Each structure stands twice: as C-alpha cells, then as structure tokens.
Amino acid sequence: MKILTFGQTGQLANALKCTQPDTIELIQLTRQQVDITQPQLIYEALAHYRPDIIINCAAYTDVERAESNTTQVMQTNVDAVRFITHVARQLGIRFIQLSTDYVFNGCSPTPYSVSQIPSAINVYGHSKLLAENVILQQQSNQFCIVRTSWLYHHSGKNFVSTMLHLMSQTSEALPSINIVNDQTGSPTLAEGLAHFLWKLCLQNHWSPIYHWSDAGMCTWYEFAQEIQSQAFALGLISLKVPLIPVTSQAYHSRVKRPAFSVLDTKASHFISKPKPWQQQLAQYLYSCSLKKK
C-alpha cells in the first residue's frame, strides 16, 4: 500500500515516519516540494505518485497567530483541502483529513461524540470546521475526518516540550509557572495517533468522522503536574518549580479556547483502543531520558 502525506516536518508526519509499517510505502512531501495552495501542483504530485491514500498532515496550527492571519489560515486549512479533495476524487484516491477538538465550542458537559454538531469559537477551529464541511459534502466513504486533541511529539513545539523547558530553568530565574486550570481536554501522543491511522488505512470502508485521543481527561494544570512529577522522577528536571493554577482570563490570551473539548473515542475502539494519557506521557518522557544520557 502506498500512502502519501502532505506535510513532512510536523509532529504527526514525523510520528507516521517513525511508526511506518514494513508493508507501507510512505511518501512525504514538504511545502517546498508541493505548495498545497496551488491546485496544479497538487494534481501533478498525485498524478505522479498515484498513492492509495492521502493523509493530510499539512495545516496552519498556530492558534494564537491564526487570529491575525486569517487569509493564510483559510488558504492552508480550507482552500488546500478543497483542492486535494477535488484531485483525490478525480484520480480515485482515498483521503484522510486531520481535524481538531477545537471545532467544538466547549459547552458540552460530556465528551463530544462524532455525531454532535460542532461550533468553533476561534479562527483556527473555524478553519478546520470549514475543511471538515468540504470533506462531508462529498458524501463518500473514500474520504474521512479524524479529529484529535492536545497533540505532542518529540519534534516541534508543544505543551510538553514547553513545560520541560520552563521546568528546567532555575528557581531564581523562574520562581513559579502559571498554568490554565479551567480548560479540560485529552492529551494525545502523536505516535498513538499514528498507529491508529495505520490501522484506519487498512479498513475497507470508512465512517465519515473518527475521534482519537489518549484515554482520560485533564486540565492543562493537571497535565503540567503530571509532566513535572514524571520528569522529576526520571531526572529530566532537578527541581520542582511551583505550579500555579490560573483562569483563562488571567492568562490574557487573545484566543478564545473551548473550556471542555474532550472527544468521545468509543466509536473508534473497534479499530484500536487508546492507552491512558498518563501511560503515553510516561513513554514519551522515558524516551527523553534515554536521549539525555
């Protein structure tokens, strides 16, 4: 089976490369190789490689900057998906579009199911929701959407890498760290998502939407507490800097984020069952400790 990804350097693209099964031929294209905002370049690439499945790992994911770069966000997250979808349908190629928990407004008291109607509250989430609509309008079991949340990996900048960096600072330089404690979600190790995607590629028929994250939920503050506890035990940090829970308002972000964005993944369990987020974090941090030695 031949799988092509748009995007080569992002967290998920790197995780797919690291977990690539022997039976899969993986082709990963950078923006320099194919600008996905150019329809002709997409057609030429797909016509040349003729993959069985496309996994779109390319996206504008900087939630903060997205608020002031709407045009670029829409070109990358929406227009490009429309172009890829058109060519994929034309050439008979299956297509997996990655999406996000941020398509939801955060008002649900329980985890979001795949059947719940989304309603985004920031530019990034809105762009990903528009991309989802492009896929769903095709009404084809050859296309599907995979939503995930709070993704992290050894490559790229993410919450875990940021926390490890901050926690490794001296107590004099950083007496404490303020962490938002009124937003709840599910951390997701990119390798776990990659394993799910490889299994999804083997399915003969797809549902329109899948949800995938590690099992369980936490606030960013609780996530930071677990990162600190495990990292300290592994010797990745030498001191426990005090963590201070704060509200979203106190954080002074210009982006409105959903207060609750946990995804209900039960409908995906027939393909693969997620591991607890604490266990996945332990795997990630253990590999960090091995690299440090």
PDB file of C-alpha atoms in Angstrom:
ATOM      1  CA  MET A   1       0.000   0.000   0.000  1.00  0.00           C
ATOM      2  CA  LYS A   2       1.278   3.468  -0.906  1.00  0.00           C
ATOM      3  CA  ILE A   3       0.491   6.340   1.476  1.00  0.00           C
ATOM      4  CA  LEU A   4       1.250   9.974   0.706  1.00  0.00           C
ATOM      5  CA  THR A   5       1.297  12.767   3.261  1.00  0.00           C
ATOM      6  CA  PHE A   6       1.239  16.463   2.567  1.00  0.00           C
ATOM      7  CA  GLY A   7       3.494  17.780   5.315  1.00  0.00           C
ATOM      8  CA  GLN A   8       6.762  16.148   6.327  1.00  0.00           C
ATOM      9  CA  THR A   9       8.166  18.104   9.253  1.00  0.00           C
ATOM     10  CA  GLY A  10       5.174  18.381  11.595  1.00  0.00           C
ATOM     11  CA  GLN A  11       4.539  16.313  14.700  1.00  0.00           C
ATOM     12  CA  LEU A  12       2.151  13.826  13.108  1.00  0.00           C
ATOM     13  CA  ALA A  13       4.175  13.456   9.909  1.00  0.00           C
ATOM     14  CA  ASN A  14       7.253  12.640  11.984  1.00  0.00           C
ATOM     15  CA  ALA A  15       5.282  10.151  14.082  1.00  0.00           C
ATOM     16  CA  LEU A  16       3.989   8.433  10.944  1.00  0.00           C
ATOM     17  CA  LYS A  17       7.546   8.106   9.673  1.00  0.00           C
ATOM     18  CA  CYS A  18       8.763   6.649  12.985  1.00  0.00           C
ATOM     19  CA  THR A  19       5.941   4.099  13.145  1.00  0.00           C
ATOM     20  CA  GLN A  20       5.784   3.226   9.433  1.00  0.00           C
ATOM     21  CA  PRO A  21       4.841  -0.448   8.954  1.00  0.00           C
ATOM     22  CA  ASP A  22       7.060  -2.572   6.691  1.00  0.00           C
ATOM     23  CA  THR A  23       4.115  -3.177   4.366  1.00  0.00           C
ATOM     24  CA  ILE A  24       3.615   0.549   3.723  1.00  0.00           C
ATOM     25  CA  GLU A  25       5.393   2.709   1.166  1.00  0.00           C
ATOM     26  CA  LEU A  26       5.347   6.182   2.668  1.00  0.00           C
ATOM     27  CA  ILE A  27       5.836   9.317   0.556  1.00  0.00           C
ATOM     28  CA  GLN A  28       6.075  12.600   2.478  1.00  0.00           C
ATOM     29  CA  LEU A  29       6.029  15.883   0.609  1.00  0.00           C
ATOM     30  CA  THR A  30       7.219  19.192   2.044  1.00  0.00           C
ATOM     31  CA  ARG A  31       5.753  22.609   1.258  1.00  0.00           C
ATOM     32  CA  GLN A  32       8.885  23.272  -0.803  1.00  0.00           C
ATOM     33  CA  GLN A  33       8.078  20.235  -2.932  1.00  0.00           C
ATOM     34  CA  VAL A  34       4.343  20.900  -3.241  1.00  0.00           C
ATOM     35  CA  ASP A  35       2.590  24.117  -2.278  1.00  0.00           C
ATOM     36  CA  ILE A  36      -0.868  22.771  -1.430  1.00  0.00           C
ATOM     37  CA  THR A  37      -2.452  26.161  -2.066  1.00  0.00           C
ATOM     38  CA  GLN A  38      -1.681  25.614  -5.773  1.00  0.00           C
ATOM     39  CA  PRO A  39      -4.200  23.179  -7.386  1.00  0.00           C
ATOM     40  CA  GLN A  40      -2.000  22.350 -10.383  1.00  0.00           C
ATOM     41  CA  LEU A  41       0.911  21.332  -8.151  1.00  0.00           C
ATOM     42  CA  ILE A  42      -1.386  19.040  -6.156  1.00  0.00           C
ATOM     43  CA  TYR A  43      -2.629  17.396  -9.335  1.00  0.00           C
ATOM     44  CA  GLU A  44       0.878  16.903 -10.700  1.00  0.00           C
ATOM     45  CA  ALA A  45       2.118  15.344  -7.446  1.00  0.00           C
ATOM     46  CA  LEU A  46      -0.816  12.971  -7.036  1.00  0.00           C
ATOM     47  CA  ALA A  47      -0.847  12.015 -10.705  1.00  0.00           C
ATOM     48  CA  HIS A  48       2.876  11.252 -10.476  1.00  0.00           C
ATOM     49  CA  TYR A  49       2.914   9.240  -7.238  1.00  0.00           C
ATOM     50  CA  ARG A  50      -0.582   7.685  -7.532  1.00  0.00           C
ATOM     51  CA  PRO A  51      -0.920   6.826  -3.822  1.00  0.00           C
ATOM     52  CA  ASP A  52      -3.680   4.603  -2.473  1.00  0.00           C
ATOM     53  CA  ILE A  53      -4.372   7.006   0.395  1.00  0.00           C
ATOM     54  CA  ILE A  54      -3.566  10.638   1.203  1.00  0.00           C
ATOM     55  CA  ILE A  55      -3.137  11.701   4.843  1.00  0.00           C
ATOM     56  CA  ASN A  56      -3.154  15.480   5.088  1.00  0.00           C
ATOM     57  CA  CYS A  57      -0.673  16.446   7.816  1.00  0.00           C
ATOM     58  CA  ALA A  58      -0.217  19.968   6.461  1.00  0.00           C
ATOM     59  CA  ALA A  59      -2.054  22.720   8.315  1.00  0.00           C
ATOM     60  CA  TYR A  60      -1.735  26.144   9.853  1.00  0.00           C
ATOM     61  CA  THR A  61      -1.783  25.175  13.552  1.00  0.00           C
ATOM     62  CA  ASP A  62      -0.558  28.264  15.417  1.00  0.00           C
ATOM     63  CA  VAL A  63      -3.784  29.059  17.257  1.00  0.00           C
ATOM     64  CA  GLU A  64      -2.574  32.435  18.566  1.00  0.00           C
ATOM     65  CA  ARG A  65      -1.248  33.785  15.263  1.00  0.00           C
ATOM     66  CA  ALA A  66      -4.238  32.443  13.365  1.00  0.00           C
ATOM     67  CA  GLU A  67      -6.364  35.215  14.865  1.00  0.00           C
ATOM     68  CA  SER A  68      -4.460  37.846  12.879  1.00  0.00           C
ATOM     69  CA  ASN A  69      -3.519  35.760   9.817  1.00  0.00           C
ATOM     70  CA  THR A  70      -6.978  34.741   8.649  1.00  0.00           C
ATOM     71  CA  THR A  71      -6.201  34.784   4.927  1.00  0.00           C
ATOM     72  CA  GLN A  72      -3.198  32.481   5.267  1.00  0.00           C
ATOM     73  CA  VAL A  73      -5.104  30.178   7.635  1.00  0.00           C
ATOM     74  CA  MET A  74      -8.010  29.814   5.236  1.00  0.00           C
ATOM     75  CA  GLN A  75      -5.734  29.209   2.255  1.00  0.00           C
ATOM     76  CA  THR A  76      -3.836  26.432   4.044  1.00  0.00           C
ATOM     77  CA  ASN A  77      -6.600  24.847   6.124  1.00  0.00           C
ATOM     78  CA  VAL A  78      -9.605  25.208   3.816  1.00  0.00           C
ATOM     79  CA  ASP A  79      -8.736  26.034   0.198  1.00  0.00           C
ATOM     80  CA  ALA A  80      -5.959  23.441   0.080  1.00  0.00           C
ATOM     81  CA  VAL A  81      -8.286  20.747   1.421  1.00  0.00           C
ATOM     82  CA  ARG A  82     -10.815  21.638  -1.277  1.00  0.00           C
ATOM     83  CA  PHE A  83      -8.109  21.281  -3.946  1.00  0.00           C
ATOM     84  CA  ILE A  84      -6.839  17.955  -2.541  1.00  0.00           C
ATOM     85  CA  THR A  85     -10.370  16.587  -2.299  1.00  0.00           C
ATOM     86  CA  HIS A  86     -11.134  17.516  -5.908  1.00  0.00           C
ATOM     87  CA  VAL A  87      -7.993  15.852  -7.267  1.00  0.00           C
ATOM     88  CA  ALA A  88      -8.358  12.803  -4.998  1.00  0.00           C
ATOM     89  CA  ARG A  89     -11.885  12.228  -6.278  1.00  0.00           C
ATOM     90  CA  GLN A  90     -10.748  12.732  -9.859  1.00  0.00           C
ATOM     91  CA  LEU A  91      -7.933  10.172  -9.510  1.00  0.00           C
ATOM     92  CA  GLY A  92      -9.773   7.712  -7.249  1.00  0.00           C
ATOM     93  CA  ILE A  93      -7.515   8.209  -4.225  1.00  0.00           C
ATOM     94  CA  ARG A  94      -8.769   7.777  -0.648  1.00  0.00           C
ATOM     95  CA  PHE A  95      -8.256  10.770   1.640  1.00  0.00           C
ATOM     96  CA  ILE A  96      -7.895  11.195   5.427  1.00  0.00           C
ATOM     97  CA  GLN A  97      -8.232  14.775   6.697  1.00  0.00           C
ATOM     98  CA  LEU A  98      -6.914  15.570  10.182  1.00  0.00           C
ATOM     99  CA  SER A  99      -9.046  17.819  12.334  1.00  0.00           C
ATOM    100  CA  THR A 100      -9.239  19.054  15.903  1.00  0.00           C
ATOM    101  CA  ASP A 101     -11.215  19.198  19.127  1.00  0.00           C
ATOM    102  CA  TYR A 102     -11.283  22.972  18.573  1.00  0.00           C
ATOM    103  CA  VAL A 103     -14.177  22.602  16.134  1.00  0.00           C
ATOM    104  CA  PHE A 104     -16.334  22.451  19.295  1.00  0.00           C
ATOM    105  CA  ASN A 105     -17.329  25.408  21.465  1.00  0.00           C
ATOM    106  CA  GLY A 106     -16.614  23.696  24.798  1.00  0.00           C
ATOM    107  CA  CYS A 107     -20.114  23.987  26.240  1.00  0.00           C
ATOM    108  CA  SER A 108     -20.839  20.249  26.406  1.00  0.00           C
ATOM    109  CA  PRO A 109     -20.869  18.669  29.896  1.00  0.00           C
ATOM    110  CA  THR A 110     -19.779  15.306  28.453  1.00  0.00           C
ATOM    111  CA  PRO A 111     -17.216  14.162  25.842  1.00  0.00           C
ATOM    112  CA  TYR A 112     -18.125  15.099  22.280  1.00  0.00           C
ATOM    113  CA  SER A 113     -19.365  12.269  20.074  1.00  0.00           C
ATOM    114  CA  VAL A 114     -18.783  12.121  16.319  1.00  0.00           C
ATOM    115  CA  SER A 115     -22.480  12.896  15.757  1.00  0.00           C
ATOM    116  CA  GLN A 116     -22.572  16.144  17.756  1.00  0.00           C
ATOM    117  CA  ILE A 117     -22.856  19.363  15.772  1.00  0.00           C
ATOM    118  CA  PRO A 118     -19.634  21.394  16.031  1.00  0.00           C
ATOM    119  CA  SER A 119     -19.421  25.133  16.579  1.00  0.00           C
ATOM    120  CA  ALA A 120     -15.949  26.690  16.596  1.00  0.00           C
ATOM    121  CA  ILE A 121     -15.090  29.762  18.684  1.00  0.00           C
ATOM    122  CA  ASN A 122     -11.716  30.795  17.220  1.00  0.00           C
ATOM    123  CA  VAL A 123     -10.205  31.277  13.750  1.00  0.00           C
ATOM    124  CA  TYR A 124      -8.175  28.067  13.807  1.00  0.00           C
ATOM    125  CA  GLY A 125     -11.157  25.951  14.870  1.00  0.00           C
ATOM    126  CA  HIS A 126     -13.399  27.665  12.321  1.00  0.00           C
ATOM    127  CA  SER A 127     -10.933  26.937   9.517  1.00  0.00           C
ATOM    128  CA  LYS A 128     -10.744  23.260  10.440  1.00  0.00           C
ATOM    129  CA  LEU A 129     -14.539  23.084  10.630  1.00  0.00           C
ATOM    130  CA  LEU A 130     -14.847  24.560   7.138  1.00  0.00           C
ATOM    131  CA  ALA A 131     -12.366  21.924   5.922  1.00  0.00           C
ATOM    132  CA  GLU A 132     -14.495  19.213   7.525  1.00  0.00           C
ATOM    133  CA  ASN A 133     -17.528  20.505   5.632  1.00  0.00           C
ATOM    134  CA  VAL A 134     -15.573  20.219   2.370  1.00  0.00           C
ATOM    135  CA  ILE A 135     -14.991  16.520   3.119  1.00  0.00           C
ATOM    136  CA  LEU A 136     -18.513  15.777   4.349  1.00  0.00           C
ATOM    137  CA  GLN A 137     -20.118  17.404   1.307  1.00  0.00           C
ATOM    138  CA  GLN A 138     -18.515  14.713  -0.837  1.00  0.00           C
ATOM    139  CA  GLN A 139     -20.693  12.062   0.842  1.00  0.00           C
ATOM    140  CA  SER A 140     -18.070   9.455   0.003  1.00  0.00           C
ATOM    141  CA  ASN A 141     -16.827   6.533   2.084  1.00  0.00           C
ATOM    142  CA  GLN A 142     -13.476   7.077   0.364  1.00  0.00           C
ATOM    143  CA  PHE A 143     -12.925  10.237   2.446  1.00  0.00           C
ATOM    144  CA  CYS A 144     -12.940  10.638   6.218  1.00  0.00           C
ATOM    145  CA  ILE A 145     -12.074  13.043   9.036  1.00  0.00           C
ATOM    146  CA  VAL A 146     -10.003  12.176  12.104  1.00  0.00           C
ATOM    147  CA  ARG A 147     -10.303  14.640  14.977  1.00  0.00           C
ATOM    148  CA  THR A 148      -7.672  14.648  17.685  1.00  0.00           C
ATOM    149  CA  SER A 149      -6.653  16.838  20.630  1.00  0.00           C
ATOM    150  CA  TRP A 150      -3.697  18.254  22.565  1.00  0.00           C
ATOM    151  CA  LEU A 151      -1.124  16.552  20.321  1.00  0.00           C
ATOM    152  CA  TYR A 152       2.532  16.301  21.333  1.00  0.00           C
ATOM    153  CA  HIS A 153       5.667  14.668  19.922  1.00  0.00           C
ATOM    154  CA  HIS A 154       9.457  14.904  20.229  1.00  0.00           C
ATOM    155  CA  SER A 155       9.558  17.082  17.129  1.00  0.00           C
ATOM    156  CA  GLY A 156       8.132  20.570  17.117  1.00  0.00           C
ATOM    157  CA  LYS A 157       6.865  22.846  19.838  1.00  0.00           C
ATOM    158  CA  ASN A 158       4.064  21.585  22.077  1.00  0.00           C
ATOM    159  CA  PHE A 159       2.817  21.830  25.655  1.00  0.00           C
ATOM    160  CA  VAL A 160       5.038  19.031  26.982  1.00  0.00           C
ATOM    161  CA  SER A 161       8.247  20.347  25.418  1.00  0.00           C
ATOM    162  CA  THR A 162       7.403  23.868  26.606  1.00  0.00           C
ATOM    163  CA  MET A 163       6.777  22.670  30.162  1.00  0.00           C
ATOM    164  CA  LEU A 164      10.008  20.661  30.244  1.00  0.00           C
ATOM    165  CA  HIS A 165      11.927  23.714  29.078  1.00  0.00           C
ATOM    166  CA  LEU A 166      10.321  26.002  31.661  1.00  0.00           C
ATOM    167  CA  MET A 167      10.680  23.465  34.475  1.00  0.00           C
ATOM    168  CA  SER A 168      14.378  23.057  33.754  1.00  0.00           C
ATOM    169  CA  GLN A 169      15.007  26.753  34.491  1.00  0.00           C
ATOM    170  CA  THR A 170      16.486  27.673  37.875  1.00  0.00           C
ATOM    171  CA  SER A 171      14.069  28.629  40.624  1.00  0.00           C
ATOM    172  CA  GLU A 172      15.681  32.086  40.810  1.00  0.00           C
ATOM    173  CA  ALA A 173      15.022  32.738  37.106  1.00  0.00           C
ATOM    174  CA  LEU A 174      11.512  31.289  37.229  1.00  0.00           C
ATOM    175  CA  PRO A 175      10.019  31.226  40.758  1.00  0.00           C
ATOM    176  CA  SER A 176       6.710  29.722  39.539  1.00  0.00           C
ATOM    177  CA  ILE A 177       4.731  28.823  36.428  1.00  0.00           C
ATOM    178  CA  ASN A 178       1.127  29.876  35.863  1.00  0.00           C
ATOM    179  CA  ILE A 179      -0.962  27.154  34.186  1.00  0.00           C
ATOM    180  CA  VAL A 180      -4.554  27.418  32.959  1.00  0.00           C
ATOM    181  CA  ASN A 181      -6.846  25.242  35.076  1.00  0.00           C
ATOM    182  CA  ASP A 182     -10.278  25.857  33.523  1.00  0.00           C
ATOM    183  CA  GLN A 183      -9.783  24.135  30.160  1.00  0.00           C
ATOM    184  CA  THR A 184     -10.229  20.363  30.024  1.00  0.00           C
ATOM    185  CA  GLY A 185      -9.169  18.031  27.228  1.00  0.00           C
ATOM    186  CA  SER A 186      -7.298  14.829  26.429  1.00  0.00           C
ATOM    187  CA  PRO A 187      -3.541  14.810  25.729  1.00  0.00           C
ATOM    188  CA  THR A 188      -2.535  12.729  22.708  1.00  0.00           C
ATOM    189  CA  LEU A 189       0.862  11.247  21.974  1.00  0.00           C
ATOM    190  CA  ALA A 190       1.461  11.586  18.226  1.00  0.00           C
ATOM    191  CA  GLU A 191       2.759   8.015  17.922  1.00  0.00           C
ATOM    192  CA  GLY A 192      -0.545   6.717  19.302  1.00  0.00           C
ATOM    193  CA  LEU A 193      -2.454   8.694  16.695  1.00  0.00           C
ATOM    194  CA  ALA A 194      -0.083   7.408  14.014  1.00  0.00           C
ATOM    195  CA  HIS A 195      -0.732   3.780  14.999  1.00  0.00           C
ATOM    196  CA  PHE A 196      -4.471   4.450  14.796  1.00  0.00           C
ATOM    197  CA  LEU A 197      -4.104   5.976  11.337  1.00  0.00           C
ATOM    198  CA  TRP A 198      -2.121   2.993  10.050  1.00  0.00           C
ATOM    199  CA  LYS A 199      -4.906   0.685  11.219  1.00  0.00           C
ATOM    200  CA  LEU A 200      -7.526   3.003   9.731  1.00  0.00           C
ATOM    201  CA  CYS A 201      -5.764   2.800   6.363  1.00  0.00           C
ATOM    202  CA  LEU A 202      -6.375  -0.962   6.371  1.00  0.00           C
ATOM    203  CA  GLN A 203     -10.145  -0.586   6.759  1.00  0.00           C
ATOM    204  CA  ASN A 204     -12.115  -1.303   3.591  1.00  0.00           C
ATOM    205  CA  HIS A 205     -14.879   1.168   4.456  1.00  0.00           C
ATOM    206  CA  TRP A 206     -14.684   4.379   6.429  1.00  0.00           C
ATOM    207  CA  SER A 207     -17.183   6.247   8.560  1.00  0.00           C
ATOM    208  CA  PRO A 208     -17.339   9.993   7.880  1.00  0.00           C
ATOM    209  CA  ILE A 209     -15.723  11.020  11.198  1.00  0.00           C
ATOM    210  CA  TYR A 210     -13.459   9.392  13.775  1.00  0.00           C
ATOM    211  CA  HIS A 211     -12.274  10.684  17.135  1.00  0.00           C
ATOM    212  CA  TRP A 212      -8.864   9.759  18.536  1.00  0.00           C
ATOM    213  CA  SER A 213      -7.036  10.818  21.681  1.00  0.00           C
ATOM    214  CA  ASP A 214      -5.354   9.089  24.573  1.00  0.00           C
ATOM    215  CA  ALA A 215      -7.753   7.817  27.239  1.00  0.00           C
ATOM    216  CA  GLY A 216      -8.794  10.071  30.103  1.00  0.00           C
ATOM    217  CA  MET A 217      -9.010  13.815  30.572  1.00  0.00           C
ATOM    218  CA  CYS A 218      -7.324  16.600  32.500  1.00  0.00           C
ATOM    219  CA  THR A 219      -6.870  20.354  32.659  1.00  0.00           C
ATOM    220  CA  TRP A 220      -3.673  21.972  31.413  1.00  0.00           C
ATOM    221  CA  TYR A 221      -2.696  22.449  35.067  1.00  0.00           C
ATOM    222  CA  GLU A 222      -3.227  18.758  35.842  1.00  0.00           C
ATOM    223  CA  PHE A 223      -1.295  17.858  32.708  1.00  0.00           C
ATOM    224  CA  ALA A 224       1.592  20.068  33.861  1.00  0.00           C
ATOM    225  CA  GLN A 225       1.531  18.486  37.322  1.00  0.00           C
ATOM    226  CA  GLU A 226       1.880  15.009  35.809  1.00  0.00           C
ATOM    227  CA  ILE A 227       4.649  16.164  33.473  1.00  0.00           C
ATOM    228  CA  GLN A 228       6.548  17.602  36.418  1.00  0.00           C
ATOM    229  CA  SER A 229       6.059  14.545  38.640  1.00  0.00           C
ATOM    230  CA  GLN A 230       7.191  12.067  35.998  1.00  0.00           C
ATOM    231  CA  ALA A 231      10.019  14.256  34.691  1.00  0.00           C
ATOM    232  CA  PHE A 232      11.408  14.754  38.198  1.00  0.00           C
ATOM    233  CA  ALA A 233      11.314  11.002  38.885  1.00  0.00           C
ATOM    234  CA  LEU A 234      13.254  10.364  35.665  1.00  0.00           C
ATOM    235  CA  GLY A 235      15.851  13.039  36.402  1.00  0.00           C
ATOM    236  CA  LEU A 236      14.799  15.208  33.472  1.00  0.00           C
ATOM    237  CA  ILE A 237      14.405  18.160  35.858  1.00  0.00           C
ATOM    238  CA  SER A 238      16.289  18.733  39.095  1.00  0.00           C
ATOM    239  CA  LEU A 239      13.795  20.967  40.892  1.00  0.00           C
ATOM    240  CA  LYS A 240      10.031  21.154  41.179  1.00  0.00           C
ATOM    241  CA  VAL A 241       9.104  24.717  40.287  1.00  0.00           C
ATOM    242  CA  PRO A 242       5.791  25.691  41.927  1.00  0.00           C
ATOM    243  CA  LEU A 243       2.855  25.404  39.507  1.00  0.00           C
ATOM    244  CA  ILE A 244       0.110  27.967  39.993  1.00  0.00           C
ATOM    245  CA  PRO A 245      -3.418  27.218  38.663  1.00  0.00           C
ATOM    246  CA  VAL A 246      -4.963  30.251  36.962  1.00  0.00           C
ATOM    247  CA  THR A 247      -8.080  31.015  34.941  1.00  0.00           C
ATOM    248  CA  SER A 248      -8.113  31.537  31.185  1.00  0.00           C
ATOM    249  CA  GLN A 249      -8.858  35.223  31.767  1.00  0.00           C
ATOM    250  CA  ALA A 250      -5.769  35.596  33.933  1.00  0.00           C
ATOM    251  CA  TYR A 251      -3.647  34.111  31.147  1.00  0.00           C
ATOM    252  CA  HIS A 252      -4.505  37.089  28.885  1.00  0.00           C
ATOM    253  CA  SER A 253      -4.642  35.141  25.637  1.00  0.00           C
ATOM    254  CA  ARG A 254      -6.293  36.810  22.654  1.00  0.00           C
ATOM    255  CA  VAL A 255      -7.715  33.430  21.599  1.00  0.00           C
ATOM    256  CA  LYS A 256     -10.942  32.070  22.997  1.00  0.00           C
ATOM    257  CA  ARG A 257     -10.480  28.358  23.626  1.00  0.00           C
ATOM    258  CA  PRO A 258     -13.130  25.738  24.464  1.00  0.00           C
ATOM    259  CA  ALA A 259     -13.439  25.135  28.198  1.00  0.00           C
ATOM    260  CA  PHE A 260     -14.184  21.447  27.602  1.00  0.00           C
ATOM    261  CA  SER A 261     -13.039  19.695  24.441  1.00  0.00           C
ATOM    262  CA  VAL A 262     -12.784  16.028  25.388  1.00  0.00           C
ATOM    263  CA  LEU A 263     -13.531  13.722  22.436  1.00  0.00           C
ATOM    264  CA  ASP A 264     -15.588  10.562  22.841  1.00  0.00           C
ATOM    265  CA  THR A 265     -13.421   7.945  21.124  1.00  0.00           C
ATOM    266  CA  LYS A 266     -15.578   4.858  21.766  1.00  0.00           C
ATOM    267  CA  ALA A 267     -16.681   4.609  18.119  1.00  0.00           C
ATOM    268  CA  SER A 268     -13.009   4.178  17.143  1.00  0.00           C
ATOM    269  CA  HIS A 269     -12.269   1.360  19.580  1.00  0.00           C
ATOM    270  CA  PHE A 270     -13.122  -1.371  17.078  1.00  0.00           C
ATOM    271  CA  ILE A 271     -10.065  -0.202  15.159  1.00  0.00           C
ATOM    272  CA  SER A 272      -7.770   0.458  18.121  1.00  0.00           C
ATOM    273  CA  LYS A 273      -8.115   1.128  21.847  1.00  0.00           C
ATOM    274  CA  PRO A 274      -6.328   4.146  23.315  1.00  0.00           C
ATOM    275  CA  LYS A 275      -3.973   3.922  26.281  1.00  0.00           C
ATOM    276  CA  PRO A 276      -4.298   6.242  29.311  1.00  0.00           C
ATOM    277  CA  TRP A 277      -2.717   9.627  28.684  1.00  0.00           C
ATOM    278  CA  GLN A 278      -0.523   9.236  31.784  1.00  0.00           C
ATOM    279  CA  GLN A 279       0.914   5.996  30.360  1.00  0.00           C
ATOM    280  CA  GLN A 280       1.597   7.607  26.989  1.00  0.00           C
ATOM    281  CA  LEU A 281       3.268  10.562  28.690  1.00  0.00           C
ATOM    282  CA  ALA A 282       5.471   8.128  30.619  1.00  0.00           C
ATOM    283  CA  GLN A 283       6.558   6.544  27.325  1.00  0.00           C
ATOM    284  CA  TYR A 284       7.384   9.957  25.882  1.00  0.00           C
ATOM    285  CA  LEU A 285       9.352  11.121  28.932  1.00  0.00           C
ATOM    286  CA  TYR A 286      11.222   7.838  29.240  1.00  0.00           C
ATOM    287  CA  SER A 287      12.464   8.199  25.675  1.00  0.00           C
ATOM    288  CA  CYS A 288      13.501  11.773  26.560  1.00  0.00           C
ATOM    289  CA  SER A 289      15.538  10.429  29.488  1.00  0.00           C
ATOM    290  CA  LEU A 290      17.292   7.923  27.228  1.00  0.00           C
ATOM    291  CA  LYS A 291      18.292  10.703  24.831  1.00  0.00           C
ATOM    292  CA  LYS A 292      19.613  12.763  27.736  1.00  0.00           C
ATOM    293  CA  LYS A 293      22.013  10.011  28.885  1.00  0.00           C
TER     294      LYS A 293
END
